[in-house]
Amino acid sequence: MLSKKQMTAVVAEFLGAGILTFGFLAVSRSAIGVPYFIAIGVGLAFAMIVLVLGSVSQTHANPAVTLAMWTVRKIKTLDAVLYIAAQFIGAVAVYKLYEYLVVQGVQSIAPAEFDWRVLVAEAVGAFVFVFGFAAAVFKKYTGGTLASTLALSLIVGILVAGVASNGIINPAAALGVQSWDRSYLLGPIIGGILGANLYVLLFAPEASLKALVSTASKSKKSPAKSKKKSKK
């Protein structure tokens, strides 16, 4: 059974992904639906999410971020699975709400065929965003500094990806805004994992890196300890 803390975090991820998806839908399908305004609108929405929900969740609101943080041991496996499930459910829920509010279907904006340029653009944009996200996490930013760093990283990431794609860099939001195909699923995941791990390898503060190595070594020793106890 989930603890209250886990349930609160899961609900926060549901709301966070939903708010981001609504931001994408509202701005991209309006009269000012150009990458520049989409990036700013979604960035501001993400800043609000971090400020409001940051105390109860890691405020990923993005499966690519969650997987990237999992690879650098900043989130446990069960929590990562719960986060990702909540993010996709939140995005789909908002898609259904938006469809109801505008009284018309939301047309797909995904490419008709797989395009490597789209995948690369999404990967590069996600790389930029998650690189900044990892910097904020490992430098232990809080409050307004955290919110502004993450928001600016997301804005720049969307602008970069928007050169050759719809600039989503979020698999859950891509599903919610009907921009779903392999490029929008795999691109952000690949770019996010590369961005987080590159930051950890080259730029993370030494104290954070030592703590990460210590955590990894403890996790490797724990199975061995359990085996010894079972033998006794």
GROMACS .gro file of N, CA and C in nm, residues 62-72 122-134 169 171 185-199:
model
  123
   62ASN      N    1   0.681   1.497  -1.645
   62ASN     CA    2   0.733   1.458  -1.776
   62ASN      C    3   0.802   1.322  -1.762
   63PRO      N    4   0.754   1.218  -1.833
   63PRO     CA    5   0.817   1.085  -1.823
   63PRO      C    6   0.965   1.085  -1.860
   64ALA      N    7   1.006   1.171  -1.952
   64ALA     CA    8   1.147   1.177  -1.992
   64ALA      C    9   1.233   1.224  -1.874
   65VAL      N   10   1.182   1.319  -1.797
   65VAL     CA   11   1.255   1.368  -1.679
   65VAL      C   12   1.261   1.259  -1.573
   66THR      N   13   1.150   1.192  -1.551
   66THR     CA   14   1.146   1.087  -1.450
   66THR      C   15   1.245   0.976  -1.482
   67LEU      N   16   1.246   0.931  -1.606
   67LEU     CA   17   1.340   0.825  -1.645
   67LEU      C   18   1.485   0.874  -1.634
   68ALA      N   19   1.509   0.999  -1.671
   68ALA     CA   20   1.644   1.053  -1.661
   68ALA      C   21   1.689   1.059  -1.515
   69MET      N   22   1.601   1.105  -1.426
   69MET     CA   23   1.635   1.112  -1.283
   69MET      C   24   1.652   0.972  -1.223
   70TRP      N   25   1.579   0.876  -1.277
   70TRP     CA   26   1.594   0.737  -1.230
   70TRP      C   27   1.731   0.683  -1.267
   71THR      N   28   1.780   0.717  -1.384
   71THR     CA   29   1.912   0.667  -1.427
   71THR      C   30   2.025   0.726  -1.344
   72VAL      N   31   2.003   0.843  -1.283
   72VAL     CA   32   2.107   0.903  -1.197
   72VAL      C   33   2.070   0.886  -1.050
  122GLU      N   34   1.354   1.657  -3.104
  122GLU     CA   35   1.297   1.633  -2.971
  122GLU      C   36   1.405   1.589  -2.872
  123ALA      N   37   1.500   1.508  -2.919
  123ALA     CA   38   1.608   1.462  -2.832
  123ALA      C   39   1.698   1.578  -2.789
  124VAL      N   40   1.732   1.665  -2.882
  124VAL     CA   41   1.819   1.778  -2.851
  124VAL      C   42   1.748   1.875  -2.756
  125GLY      N   43   1.621   1.902  -2.783
  125GLY     CA   44   1.545   1.990  -2.695
  125GLY      C   45   1.534   1.934  -2.554
  126ALA      N   46   1.506   1.804  -2.544
  126ALA     CA   47   1.496   1.741  -2.413
  126ALA      C   48   1.631   1.738  -2.343
  127PHE      N   49   1.738   1.720  -2.421
  127PHE     CA   50   1.873   1.723  -2.365
  127PHE      C   51   1.899   1.857  -2.295
  128VAL      N   52   1.865   1.965  -2.362
  128VAL     CA   53   1.886   2.099  -2.306
  128VAL      C   54   1.803   2.116  -2.179
  129PHE      N   55   1.676   2.077  -2.186
  129PHE     CA   56   1.587   2.093  -2.071
  129PHE      C   57   1.633   2.011  -1.951
  130VAL      N   58   1.660   1.882  -1.971
  130VAL     CA   59   1.695   1.795  -1.859
  130VAL      C   60   1.835   1.824  -1.808
  131PHE      N   61   1.922   1.874  -1.893
  131PHE     CA   62   2.055   1.918  -1.847
  131PHE      C   63   2.038   2.028  -1.743
  132GLY      N   64   1.950   2.125  -1.774
  132GLY     CA   65   1.921   2.230  -1.678
  132GLY      C   66   1.849   2.179  -1.555
  133PHE      N   67   1.759   2.083  -1.576
  133PHE     CA   68   1.686   2.022  -1.464
  133PHE      C   69   1.784   1.953  -1.368
  134ALA      N   70   1.877   1.877  -1.424
  134ALA     CA   71   1.975   1.807  -1.343
  134ALA      C   72   2.063   1.905  -1.266
  169ILE      N   73   0.880   1.787  -2.632
  169ILE     CA   74   0.982   1.729  -2.544
  169ILE      C   75   0.923   1.670  -2.416
  171PRO      N   76   0.675   1.312  -2.354
  171PRO     CA   77   0.590   1.206  -2.410
  171PRO      C   78   0.446   1.209  -2.362
  185LEU      N   79   0.795   1.002  -2.849
  185LEU     CA   80   0.813   0.914  -2.734
  185LEU      C   81   0.962   0.892  -2.707
  186LEU      N   82   1.036   0.848  -2.809
  186LEU     CA   83   1.175   0.811  -2.790
  186LEU      C   84   1.270   0.929  -2.786
  187GLY      N   85   1.243   1.032  -2.866
  187GLY     CA   86   1.332   1.148  -2.870
  187GLY      C   87   1.355   1.212  -2.734
  188PRO      N   88   1.248   1.251  -2.664
  188PRO     CA   89   1.267   1.313  -2.532
  188PRO      C   90   1.333   1.220  -2.430
  189ILE      N   91   1.301   1.091  -2.436
  189ILE     CA   92   1.360   0.996  -2.341
  189ILE      C   93   1.510   0.985  -2.363
  190ILE      N   94   1.551   0.968  -2.489
  190ILE     CA   95   1.693   0.957  -2.521
  190ILE      C   96   1.767   1.085  -2.483
  191GLY      N   97   1.715   1.199  -2.525
  191GLY     CA   98   1.779   1.326  -2.495
  191GLY      C   99   1.785   1.355  -2.346
  192GLY      N  100   1.676   1.324  -2.275
  192GLY     CA  101   1.672   1.348  -2.131
  192GLY      C  102   1.775   1.266  -2.055
  193ILE      N  103   1.784   1.138  -2.089
  193ILE     CA  104   1.881   1.050  -2.022
  193ILE      C  105   2.024   1.098  -2.049
  194LEU      N  106   2.052   1.135  -2.174
  194LEU     CA  107   2.186   1.185  -2.207
  194LEU      C  108   2.217   1.315  -2.133
  195GLY      N  109   2.119   1.405  -2.128
  195GLY     CA  110   2.141   1.533  -2.061
  195GLY      C  111   2.170   1.519  -1.913
  196ALA      N  112   2.091   1.436  -1.844
  196ALA     CA  113   2.109   1.416  -1.700
  196ALA      C  114   2.243   1.350  -1.670
  197ASN      N  115   2.275   1.246  -1.745
  197ASN     CA  116   2.398   1.172  -1.717
  197ASN      C  117   2.523   1.252  -1.755
  198LEU      N  118   2.516   1.331  -1.861
  198LEU     CA  119   2.631   1.415  -1.896
  198LEU      C  120   2.657   1.517  -1.786
  199TYR      N  121   2.550   1.576  -1.734
  199TYR     CA  122   2.568   1.674  -1.627
  199TYR      C  123   2.632   1.608  -1.504
   0.00000   0.00000   0.00000
